[in-house]
Coordinates of C-alpha atoms in Angstrom, one line a residue:
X1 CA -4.5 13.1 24.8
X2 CA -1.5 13.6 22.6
X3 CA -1.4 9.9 21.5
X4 CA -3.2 8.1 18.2
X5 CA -4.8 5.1 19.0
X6 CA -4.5 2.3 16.2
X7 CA -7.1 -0.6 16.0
X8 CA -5.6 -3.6 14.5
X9 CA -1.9 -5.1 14.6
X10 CA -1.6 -6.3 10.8
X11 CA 0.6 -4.6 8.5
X12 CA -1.6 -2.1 8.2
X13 CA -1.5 -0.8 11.6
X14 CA 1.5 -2.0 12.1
X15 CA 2.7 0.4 9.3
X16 CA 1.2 3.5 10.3
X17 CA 2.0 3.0 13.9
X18 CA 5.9 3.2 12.7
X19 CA 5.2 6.1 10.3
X20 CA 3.9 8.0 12.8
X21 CA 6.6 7.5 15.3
X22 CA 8.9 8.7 12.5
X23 CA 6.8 11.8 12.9
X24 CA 7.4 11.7 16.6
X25 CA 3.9 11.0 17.8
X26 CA 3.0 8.8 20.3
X27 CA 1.2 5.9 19.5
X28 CA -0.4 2.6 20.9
X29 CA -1.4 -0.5 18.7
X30 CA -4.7 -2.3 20.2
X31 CA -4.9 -6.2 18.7
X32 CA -7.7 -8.4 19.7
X33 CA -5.2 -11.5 19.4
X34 CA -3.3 -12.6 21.9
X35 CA -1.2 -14.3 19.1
X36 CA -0.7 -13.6 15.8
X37 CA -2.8 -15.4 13.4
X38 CA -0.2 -18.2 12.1
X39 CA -2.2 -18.4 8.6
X40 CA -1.2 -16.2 6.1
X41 CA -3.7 -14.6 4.1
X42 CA -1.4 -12.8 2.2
X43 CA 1.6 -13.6 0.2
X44 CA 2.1 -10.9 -2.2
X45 CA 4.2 -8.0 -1.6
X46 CA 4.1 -5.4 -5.2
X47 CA 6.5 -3.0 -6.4
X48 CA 4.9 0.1 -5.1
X49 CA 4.7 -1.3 -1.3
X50 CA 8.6 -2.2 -1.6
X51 CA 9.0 1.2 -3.2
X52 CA 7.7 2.4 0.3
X53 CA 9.6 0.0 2.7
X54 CA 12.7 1.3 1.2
X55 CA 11.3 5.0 1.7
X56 CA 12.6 4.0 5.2
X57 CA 15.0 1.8 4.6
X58 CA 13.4 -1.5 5.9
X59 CA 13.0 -3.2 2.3
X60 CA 16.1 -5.4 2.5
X61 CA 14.8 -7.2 5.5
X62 CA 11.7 -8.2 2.8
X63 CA 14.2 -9.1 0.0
X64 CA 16.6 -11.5 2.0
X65 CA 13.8 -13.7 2.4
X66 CA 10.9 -13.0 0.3
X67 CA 10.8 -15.1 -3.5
X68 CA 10.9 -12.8 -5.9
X69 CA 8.6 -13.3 -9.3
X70 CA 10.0 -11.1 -12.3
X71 CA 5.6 -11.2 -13.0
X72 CA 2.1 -10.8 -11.6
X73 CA -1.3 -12.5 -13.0
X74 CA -4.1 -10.6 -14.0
X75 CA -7.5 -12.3 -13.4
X76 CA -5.4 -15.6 -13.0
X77 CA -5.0 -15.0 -17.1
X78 CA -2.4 -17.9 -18.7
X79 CA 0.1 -14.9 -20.0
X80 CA 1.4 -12.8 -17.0
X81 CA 1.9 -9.4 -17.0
X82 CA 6.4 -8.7 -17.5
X83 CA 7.4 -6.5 -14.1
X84 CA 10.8 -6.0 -15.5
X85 CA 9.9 -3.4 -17.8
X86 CA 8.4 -1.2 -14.9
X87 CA 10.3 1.8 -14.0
X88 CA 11.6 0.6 -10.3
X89 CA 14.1 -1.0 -8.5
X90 CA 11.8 -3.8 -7.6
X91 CA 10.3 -4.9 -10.7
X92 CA 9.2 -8.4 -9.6
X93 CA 6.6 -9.2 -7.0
X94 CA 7.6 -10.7 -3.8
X95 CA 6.1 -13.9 -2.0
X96 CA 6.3 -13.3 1.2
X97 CA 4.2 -14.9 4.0
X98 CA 1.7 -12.2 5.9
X99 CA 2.9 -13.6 9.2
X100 CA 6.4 -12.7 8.3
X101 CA 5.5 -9.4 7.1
X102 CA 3.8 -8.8 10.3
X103 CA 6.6 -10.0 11.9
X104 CA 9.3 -7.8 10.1
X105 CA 6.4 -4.7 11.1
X106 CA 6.6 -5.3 14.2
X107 CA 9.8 -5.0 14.6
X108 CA 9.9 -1.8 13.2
X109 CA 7.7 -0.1 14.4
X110 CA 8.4 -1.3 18.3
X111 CA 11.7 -0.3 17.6
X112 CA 10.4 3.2 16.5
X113 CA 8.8 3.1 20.3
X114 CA 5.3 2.1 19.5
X115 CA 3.3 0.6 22.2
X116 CA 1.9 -2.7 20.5
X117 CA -0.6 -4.5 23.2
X118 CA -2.6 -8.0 22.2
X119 CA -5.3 -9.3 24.3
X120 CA -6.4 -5.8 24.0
X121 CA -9.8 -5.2 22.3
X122 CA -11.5 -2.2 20.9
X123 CA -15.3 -2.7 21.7
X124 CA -16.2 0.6 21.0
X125 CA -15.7 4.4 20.9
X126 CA -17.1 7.8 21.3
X127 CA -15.7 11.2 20.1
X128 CA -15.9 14.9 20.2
X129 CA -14.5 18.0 18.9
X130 CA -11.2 17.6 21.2
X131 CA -10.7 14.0 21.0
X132 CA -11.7 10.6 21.3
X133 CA -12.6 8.1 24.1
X134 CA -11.7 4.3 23.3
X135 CA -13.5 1.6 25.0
X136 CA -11.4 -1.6 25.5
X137 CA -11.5 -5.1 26.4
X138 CA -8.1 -6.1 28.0
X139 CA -7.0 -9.0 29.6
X140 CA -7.8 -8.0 32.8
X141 CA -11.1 -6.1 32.2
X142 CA -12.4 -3.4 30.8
X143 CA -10.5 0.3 30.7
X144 CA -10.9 3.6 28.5
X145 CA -8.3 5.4 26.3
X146 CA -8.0 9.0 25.3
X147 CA -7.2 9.7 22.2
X148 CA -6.7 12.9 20.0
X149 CA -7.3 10.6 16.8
X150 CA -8.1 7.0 16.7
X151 CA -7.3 4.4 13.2
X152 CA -9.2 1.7 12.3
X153 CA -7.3 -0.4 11.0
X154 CA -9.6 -3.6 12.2
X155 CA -10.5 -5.8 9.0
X156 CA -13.4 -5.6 7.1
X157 CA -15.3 -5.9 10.1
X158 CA -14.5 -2.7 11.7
X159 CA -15.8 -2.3 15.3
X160 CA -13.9 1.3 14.7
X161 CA -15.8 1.7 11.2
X162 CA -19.5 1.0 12.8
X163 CA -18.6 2.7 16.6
X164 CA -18.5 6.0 14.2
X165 CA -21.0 5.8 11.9
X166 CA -19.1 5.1 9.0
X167 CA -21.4 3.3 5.9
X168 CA -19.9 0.4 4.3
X169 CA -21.6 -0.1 1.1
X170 CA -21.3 -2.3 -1.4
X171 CA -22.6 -6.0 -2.2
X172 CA -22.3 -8.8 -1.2
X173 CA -20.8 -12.2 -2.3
X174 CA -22.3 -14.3 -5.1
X175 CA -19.3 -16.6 -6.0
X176 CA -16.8 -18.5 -3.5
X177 CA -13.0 -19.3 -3.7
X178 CA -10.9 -21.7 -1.8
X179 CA -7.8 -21.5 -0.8
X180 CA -5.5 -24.5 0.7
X181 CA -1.7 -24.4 2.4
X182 CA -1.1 -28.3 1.9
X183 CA 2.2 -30.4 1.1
X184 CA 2.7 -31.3 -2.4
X185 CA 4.7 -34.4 -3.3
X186 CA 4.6 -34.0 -6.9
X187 CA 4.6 -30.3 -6.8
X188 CA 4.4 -28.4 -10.1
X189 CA 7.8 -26.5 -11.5
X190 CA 7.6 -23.1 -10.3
X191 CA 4.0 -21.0 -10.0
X192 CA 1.5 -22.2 -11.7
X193 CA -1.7 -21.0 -12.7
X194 CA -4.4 -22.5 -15.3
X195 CA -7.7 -22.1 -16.1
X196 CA -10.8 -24.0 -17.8
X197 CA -14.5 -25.0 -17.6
X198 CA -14.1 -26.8 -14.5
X199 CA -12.4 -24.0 -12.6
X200 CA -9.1 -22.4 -12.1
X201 CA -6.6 -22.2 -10.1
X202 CA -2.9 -21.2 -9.1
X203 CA -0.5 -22.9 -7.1
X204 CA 3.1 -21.0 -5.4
X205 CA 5.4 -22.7 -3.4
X206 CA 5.5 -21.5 0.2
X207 CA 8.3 -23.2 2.6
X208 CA 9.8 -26.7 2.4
X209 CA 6.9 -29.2 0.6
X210 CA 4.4 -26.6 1.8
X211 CA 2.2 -24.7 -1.4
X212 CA -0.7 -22.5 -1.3
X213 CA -3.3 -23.3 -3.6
X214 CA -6.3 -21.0 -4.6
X215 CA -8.4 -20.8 -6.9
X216 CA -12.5 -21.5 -7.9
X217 CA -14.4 -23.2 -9.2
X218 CA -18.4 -23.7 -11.1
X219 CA -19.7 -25.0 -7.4
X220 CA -18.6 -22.2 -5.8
X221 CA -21.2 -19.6 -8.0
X222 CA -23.9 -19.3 -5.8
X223 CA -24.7 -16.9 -3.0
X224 CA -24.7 -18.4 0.2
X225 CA -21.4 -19.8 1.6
X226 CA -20.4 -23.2 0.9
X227 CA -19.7 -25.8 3.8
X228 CA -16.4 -26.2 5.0
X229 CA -13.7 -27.3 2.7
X230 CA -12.3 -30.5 3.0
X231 CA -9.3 -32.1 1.5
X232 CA -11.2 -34.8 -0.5
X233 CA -13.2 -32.1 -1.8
X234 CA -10.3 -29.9 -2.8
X235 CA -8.4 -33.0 -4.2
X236 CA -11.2 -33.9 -6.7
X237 CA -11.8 -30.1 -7.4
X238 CA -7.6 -29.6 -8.6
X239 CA -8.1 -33.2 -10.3
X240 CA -11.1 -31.7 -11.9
X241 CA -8.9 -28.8 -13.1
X242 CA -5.5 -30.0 -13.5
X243 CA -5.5 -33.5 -14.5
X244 CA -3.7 -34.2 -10.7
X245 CA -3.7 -33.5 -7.7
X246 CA 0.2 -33.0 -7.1
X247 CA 0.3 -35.4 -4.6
X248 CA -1.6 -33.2 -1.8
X249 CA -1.6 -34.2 2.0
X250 CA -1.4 -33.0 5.3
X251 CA -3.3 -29.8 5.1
X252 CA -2.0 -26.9 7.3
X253 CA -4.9 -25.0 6.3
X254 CA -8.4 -25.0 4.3
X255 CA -10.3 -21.7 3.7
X256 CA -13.0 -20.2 1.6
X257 CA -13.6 -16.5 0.6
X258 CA -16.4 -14.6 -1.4
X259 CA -16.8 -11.5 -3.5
X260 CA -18.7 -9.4 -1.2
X261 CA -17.1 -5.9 -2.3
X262 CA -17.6 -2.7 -0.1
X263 CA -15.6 0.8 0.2
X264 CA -16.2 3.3 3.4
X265 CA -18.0 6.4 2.1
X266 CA -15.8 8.6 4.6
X267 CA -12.1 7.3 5.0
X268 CA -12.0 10.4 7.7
X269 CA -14.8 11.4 10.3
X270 CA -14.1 13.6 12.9
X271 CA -11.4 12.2 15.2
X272 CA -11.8 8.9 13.2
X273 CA -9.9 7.4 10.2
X274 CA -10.1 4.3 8.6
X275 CA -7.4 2.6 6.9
X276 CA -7.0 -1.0 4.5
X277 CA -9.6 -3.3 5.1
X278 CA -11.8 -0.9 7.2
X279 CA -12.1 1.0 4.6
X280 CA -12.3 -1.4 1.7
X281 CA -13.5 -4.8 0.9
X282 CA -13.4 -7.1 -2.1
X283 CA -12.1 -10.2 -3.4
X284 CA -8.3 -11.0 -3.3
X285 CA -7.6 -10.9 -6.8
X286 CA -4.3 -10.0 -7.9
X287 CA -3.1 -10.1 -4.4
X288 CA -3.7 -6.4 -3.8
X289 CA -5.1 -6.1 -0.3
X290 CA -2.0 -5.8 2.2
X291 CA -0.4 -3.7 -0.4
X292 CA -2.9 -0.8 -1.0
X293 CA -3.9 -1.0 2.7
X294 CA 0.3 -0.4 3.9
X295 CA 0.0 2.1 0.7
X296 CA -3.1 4.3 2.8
X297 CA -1.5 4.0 5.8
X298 CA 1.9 5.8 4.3
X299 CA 0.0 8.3 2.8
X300 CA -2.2 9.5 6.3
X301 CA 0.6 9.0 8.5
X302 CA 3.0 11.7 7.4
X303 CA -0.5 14.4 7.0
X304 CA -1.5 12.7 11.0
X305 CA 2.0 13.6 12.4
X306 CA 1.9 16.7 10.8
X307 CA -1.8 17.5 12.4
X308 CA -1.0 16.2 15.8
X309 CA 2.6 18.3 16.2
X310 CA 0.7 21.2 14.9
X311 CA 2.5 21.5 11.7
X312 CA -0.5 20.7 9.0
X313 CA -2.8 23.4 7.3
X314 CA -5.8 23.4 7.4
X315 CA -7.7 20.7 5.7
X316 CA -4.2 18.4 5.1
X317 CA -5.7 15.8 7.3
X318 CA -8.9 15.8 5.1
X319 CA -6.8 14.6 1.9
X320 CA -6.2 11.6 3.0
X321 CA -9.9 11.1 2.2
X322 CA -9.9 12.9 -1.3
X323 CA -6.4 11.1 -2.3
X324 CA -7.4 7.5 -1.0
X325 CA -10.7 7.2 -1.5
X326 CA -10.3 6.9 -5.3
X327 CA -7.8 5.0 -5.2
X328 CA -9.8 2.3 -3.3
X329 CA -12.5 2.8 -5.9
X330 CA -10.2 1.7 -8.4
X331 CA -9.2 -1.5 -6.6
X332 CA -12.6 -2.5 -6.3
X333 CA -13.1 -1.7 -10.2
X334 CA -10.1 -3.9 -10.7
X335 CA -10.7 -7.2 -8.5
X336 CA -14.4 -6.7 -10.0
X337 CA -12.8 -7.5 -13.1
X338 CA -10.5 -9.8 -12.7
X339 CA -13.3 -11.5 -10.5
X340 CA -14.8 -11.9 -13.8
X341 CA -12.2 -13.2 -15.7
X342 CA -11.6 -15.8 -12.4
X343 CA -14.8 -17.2 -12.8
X344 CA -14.9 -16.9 -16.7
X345 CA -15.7 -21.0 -16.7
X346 CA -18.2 -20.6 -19.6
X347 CA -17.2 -21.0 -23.5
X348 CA -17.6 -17.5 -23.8
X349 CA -15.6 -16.6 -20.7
X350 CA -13.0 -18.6 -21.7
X351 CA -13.2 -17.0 -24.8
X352 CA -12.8 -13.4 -23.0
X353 CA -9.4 -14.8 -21.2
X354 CA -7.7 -15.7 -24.7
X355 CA -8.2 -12.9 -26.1
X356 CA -7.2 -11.1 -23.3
X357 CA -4.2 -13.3 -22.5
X358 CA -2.9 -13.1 -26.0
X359 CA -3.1 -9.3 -26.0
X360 CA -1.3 -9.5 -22.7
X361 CA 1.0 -11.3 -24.7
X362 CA 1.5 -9.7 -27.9
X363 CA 1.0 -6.0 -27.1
X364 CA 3.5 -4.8 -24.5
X365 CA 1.7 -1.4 -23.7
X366 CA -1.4 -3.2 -22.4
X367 CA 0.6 -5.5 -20.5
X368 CA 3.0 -2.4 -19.0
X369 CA -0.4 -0.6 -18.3
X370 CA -2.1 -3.2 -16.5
X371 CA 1.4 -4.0 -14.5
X372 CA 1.3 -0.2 -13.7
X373 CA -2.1 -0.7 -12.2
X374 CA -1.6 -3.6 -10.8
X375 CA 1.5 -2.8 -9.1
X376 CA 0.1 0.6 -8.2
X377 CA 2.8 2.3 -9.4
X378 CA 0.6 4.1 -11.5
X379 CA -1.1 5.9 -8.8
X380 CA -1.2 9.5 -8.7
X381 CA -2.9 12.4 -6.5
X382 CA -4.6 15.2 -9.2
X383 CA -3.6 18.4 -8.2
X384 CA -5.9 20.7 -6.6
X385 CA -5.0 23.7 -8.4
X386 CA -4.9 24.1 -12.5
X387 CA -2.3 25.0 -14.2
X388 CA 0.1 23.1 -11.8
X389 CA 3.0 21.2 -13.6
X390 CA 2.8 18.1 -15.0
X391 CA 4.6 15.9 -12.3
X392 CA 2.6 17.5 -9.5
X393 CA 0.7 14.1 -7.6
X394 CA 2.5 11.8 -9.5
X395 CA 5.0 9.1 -8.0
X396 CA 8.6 10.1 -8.0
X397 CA 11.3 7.3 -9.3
X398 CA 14.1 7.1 -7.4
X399 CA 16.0 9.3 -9.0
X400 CA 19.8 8.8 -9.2
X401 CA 22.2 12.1 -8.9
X402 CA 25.4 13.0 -10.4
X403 CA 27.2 13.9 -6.7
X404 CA 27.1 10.7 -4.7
X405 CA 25.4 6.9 -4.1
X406 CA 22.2 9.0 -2.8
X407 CA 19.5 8.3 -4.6
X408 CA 16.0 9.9 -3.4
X409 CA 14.3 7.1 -1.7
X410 CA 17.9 7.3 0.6
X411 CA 16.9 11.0 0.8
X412 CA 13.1 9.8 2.1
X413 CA 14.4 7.9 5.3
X414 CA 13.6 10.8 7.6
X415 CA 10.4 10.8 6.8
X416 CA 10.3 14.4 5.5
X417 CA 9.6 16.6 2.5
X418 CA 12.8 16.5 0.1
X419 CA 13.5 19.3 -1.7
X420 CA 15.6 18.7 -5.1
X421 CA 17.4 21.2 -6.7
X422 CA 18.5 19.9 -10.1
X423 CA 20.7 22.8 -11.1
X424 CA 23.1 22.2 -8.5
X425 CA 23.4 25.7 -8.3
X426 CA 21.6 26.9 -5.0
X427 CA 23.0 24.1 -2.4
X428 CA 24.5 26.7 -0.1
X429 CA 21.3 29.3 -0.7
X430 CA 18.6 26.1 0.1
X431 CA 20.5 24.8 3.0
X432 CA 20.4 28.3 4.7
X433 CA 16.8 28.2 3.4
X434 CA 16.0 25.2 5.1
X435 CA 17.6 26.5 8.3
X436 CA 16.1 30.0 8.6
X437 CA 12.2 29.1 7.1
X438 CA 12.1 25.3 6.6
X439 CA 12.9 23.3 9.6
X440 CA 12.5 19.7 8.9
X441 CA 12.9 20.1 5.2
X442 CA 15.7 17.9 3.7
X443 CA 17.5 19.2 0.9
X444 CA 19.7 18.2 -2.0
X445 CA 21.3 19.9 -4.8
X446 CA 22.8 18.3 -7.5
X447 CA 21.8 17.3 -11.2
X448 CA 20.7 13.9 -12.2
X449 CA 23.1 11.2 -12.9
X450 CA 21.2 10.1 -15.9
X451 CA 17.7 11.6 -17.9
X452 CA 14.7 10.2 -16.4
X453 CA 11.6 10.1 -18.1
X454 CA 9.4 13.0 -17.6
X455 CA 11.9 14.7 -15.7
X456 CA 13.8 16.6 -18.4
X457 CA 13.9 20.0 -18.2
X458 CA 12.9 20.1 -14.6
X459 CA 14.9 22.0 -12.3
X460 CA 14.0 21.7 -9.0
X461 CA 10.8 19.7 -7.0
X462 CA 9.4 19.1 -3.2
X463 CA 8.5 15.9 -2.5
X464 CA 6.5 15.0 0.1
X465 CA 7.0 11.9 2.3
X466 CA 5.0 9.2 1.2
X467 CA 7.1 9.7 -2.4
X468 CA 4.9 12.0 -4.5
X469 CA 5.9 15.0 -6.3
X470 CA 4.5 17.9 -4.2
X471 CA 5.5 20.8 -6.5
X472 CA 7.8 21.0 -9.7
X473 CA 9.3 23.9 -12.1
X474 CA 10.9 23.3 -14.9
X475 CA 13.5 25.3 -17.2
X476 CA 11.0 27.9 -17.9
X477 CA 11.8 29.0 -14.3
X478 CA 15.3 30.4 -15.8
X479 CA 17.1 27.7 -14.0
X480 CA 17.3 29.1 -9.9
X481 CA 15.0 27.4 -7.7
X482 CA 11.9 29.4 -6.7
X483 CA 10.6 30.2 -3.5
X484 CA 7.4 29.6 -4.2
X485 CA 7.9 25.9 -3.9
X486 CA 8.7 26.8 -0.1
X487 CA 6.8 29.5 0.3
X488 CA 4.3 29.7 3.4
X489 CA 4.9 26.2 4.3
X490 CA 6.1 26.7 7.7
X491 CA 4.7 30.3 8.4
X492 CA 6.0 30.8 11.8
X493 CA 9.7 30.8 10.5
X494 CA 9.1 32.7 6.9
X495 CA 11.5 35.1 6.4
X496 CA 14.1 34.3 4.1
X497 CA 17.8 34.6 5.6
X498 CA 20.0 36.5 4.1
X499 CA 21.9 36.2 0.7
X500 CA 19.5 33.7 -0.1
X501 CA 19.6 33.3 -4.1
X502 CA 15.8 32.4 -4.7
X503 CA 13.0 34.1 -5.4
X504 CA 8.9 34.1 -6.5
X505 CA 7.9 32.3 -9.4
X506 CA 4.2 32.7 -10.6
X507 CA 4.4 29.0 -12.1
X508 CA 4.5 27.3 -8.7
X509 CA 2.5 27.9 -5.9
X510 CA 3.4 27.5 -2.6
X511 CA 2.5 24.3 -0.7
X512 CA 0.0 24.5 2.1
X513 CA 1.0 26.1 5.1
X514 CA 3.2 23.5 7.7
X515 CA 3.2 20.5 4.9
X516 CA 6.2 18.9 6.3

């Protein structure tokens, strides 16, 4: 039982399954489909999750043939939020077909050695202290798997989620979207998106004549799902709303969704984890789904390889829960509100969306904040401990150095903790550091190239492998890199070789025991 088990072949699991091959544990991907589903639900990939494909230096494959949009929408509002002035190398959001994406994971994380099978479907499980015991429906009948941890990552419908016990509350949908792939002939210039009393909607071009269209409308307020959607339905609800209906025809596909929003109360049970939309449901405004749910997975699979290669501390495995289940209760705070704003079709919603729009427009720190959020770049883990230094949790830029082309996502590709020692100083010392008490650690010495905000005075920090500043000193420190930022992390291999220049500091506590 020394695999994972993964429910679900979308990005999600997809994801994971790759980062925790990087982590060199076995791993087998269980899809219901036989073939992947050729509608794409999603289109948008943000900053943040491009942030994390080049981690592991998969994001140009996205790049060379994803659109890129210098701007996101919030709640559809006519004033987008400016990604340029975000603090990343990506500062545009990239429309990108899910089925692509999935492709492009795939890829990856098969070539990593993950065992993807389709056909293959999890109909229930059962666990105990040692493991768990997967029930599967496979093309050619039923079979068990063992497990020592198995993933949901299975869609809002979880068979992983309720096979565990896992509650799913929330509430459930009271207003209705629609959402259309269809050739345009008189296709608008560029995205579009517009909003008044008869409904709103966006429009992005996809491939060839092909656009996707979504948006709402009055009709769809009501609780109970609307009929199918048709074409002449959807072309008098964008006449209704745009003055046109930009020549629609052929329809490749016609959907509706709800609002029905509902977050996991346990992201972790047991020998069970949940991960993107097992773990949280809620409208898709913004675009934020695929993007937070790739974001879990690169945040539990470094803490699961750890666990299962016997590296982890105690209760590492357990913060993937404390870190990520706030994080999901913001989305749902956010689509809640940009729900609102979506479906703002009275005088005084309207209202609401000018004001907003034109503070959108006219103050730049409300627009950087809500890009921030938006693009999650903003997300940060709270540190356990008081007293810990400011960076501690908080997303780390990709820091440029004075030595070489390395920056630290390039540092990131292994998949391990990166230590940084900004001096430049104790190179030799931290390499036979990493050798003698750190195996697995990579290390770097050298200054920055160039001041980075928030990281002046700062002289040396671990970051862990999903990007996020594990510890930090600062000048303070008299300048040599502590040992405390190593200390008791890999306790079987603690002593210090010799003629290594480091030493205690008070100021930084050591990471948990086998954090790499």
């Amino acid at each position: 039982m020394d695999q994972v088990i993964i429910s679900g072949a979308g990005p999600v699991g997809l994801w994971l399954a790759a980062e925790l091959r990087l982590g060199g544990v076995p791993v087998t991907v269980l899809e219901a489909r036989k073939e992947r589903d050729p509608h794409s639900k999603a289109l948008t990939v943000h900053p943040r999750t491009l942030e994390v494909l080049a981690f592991r230096s998969v994001a140009e494959r996205f790049l060379t043939e994803g659109l890129r949009i210098p701007n996101g929408h919030f709640g559809g509002l006519e004033n987008r939020l400016d990604f340029q002035v975000l603090d990343t190398p990506f500062p545009f959001t990239l429309a990108l077909p899910q089925t692509r994406t999935e492709e492009l994971l795939e890829e990856h994380a098969v070539s990593a050695g993950a065992r993807v099978r389709r056909g293959h479907r999890v109909v229930g499980l059962t666990q105990d202290a040692d493991g768990a015991t997967v029930n599967v429906e496979g093309p050619d009948g039923p079979y068990t798997l063992a497990a020592a941890y198995v993933v949901g990552c299975d869609g809002t419908r979880s068979t992983v989620r309720g096979a565990a016990g896992i509650d799913f509350p929330g509430t459930g949908a009271t207003t209705w979207g629609w959402l259309a792939d269809v050739i345009l002939d008189e296709p608008p210039q560029g995205p579009l998106s517009m909003s008044g009393p008869h409904g709103g909607m966006m429009a992005v071009p996809l491939s060839g004549r092909i656009h996707r269209l979504v948006g709402g409308d009055p009709a769809g307020t009501r609780p109970d799902r609307p009929g199918e959607l048709t074409l002449e339905e959807l072309r008098g609800t964008v006449i209704r709303i745009a003055g046109t209906d930009f020549g629609m025809r052929d329809p490749v596909w016609l959907s509706r969704f709800g609002n029905a929003t509902r977050q996991a109360t346990q992201y972790r049970k047991g020998r069970v984890l949940l991960a993107g939309d097992a773990a949280h449901m809620h409208f898709p405004a913004g675009g934020v789904g695929l993007n937070v749910g790739v974001q879990d997975a690169t945040n539990l699979g470094w803490k699961l390889a750890a666990t299962m290669t016997g590296r982890a501390p105690e209760g590492l495995l357990d913060s993937y829960h404390t870190e990520r289940h706030p994080v999901g209760a913001e989305l749902l705070l956010s689509t809640r509100a940009q729900t609102a704003l979506l479906t703002g079709y009275s005088t005084e919603g309207q209202a609401l969306r000018t004001l907003l729009s034109q503070l959108i427009a006219t103050v730049p720190e409300f627009s950087r904040v809500l890009a921030e959020r938006l693009s999650a770049l903003a997300v940060g883990y709270p540190p356990a401990e008081s007293g810990a230094h400011p960076l501690t949790g908080h997303r780390a830029p990709d820091l440029a150095f004075a030595d070489s082309t390395e920056t630290l996502f390039t540092l990131l590709h292994s998949g391990r903790h990166v230590l940084l020692d900004l001096t430049g100083k104790d190179g030799p010392a931290l390499e036979q550091l990493a050798r003698n008490a750190a195996p697995g650690l990579t290390v770097h010495s050298a200054p920055l190239s160039e001041p980075h905000a928030g990281w002046s005075g700062v002289t040396a920090a671990l970051i862990r492998p999903d990007g996020h500043v594990s510890r930090a000193v600062d000048e303070r420190d008299d300048g040599a890199v502590p040992i405390g930022l190593l200390q008791d992390m890999w306790p079987a291999r603690s002593a210090v070789g010799e003629g290594v220049d480091v030493r205690l500091s008070s100021s930084c506590s050591a990471l948990p025991n086998g954090s790499s």
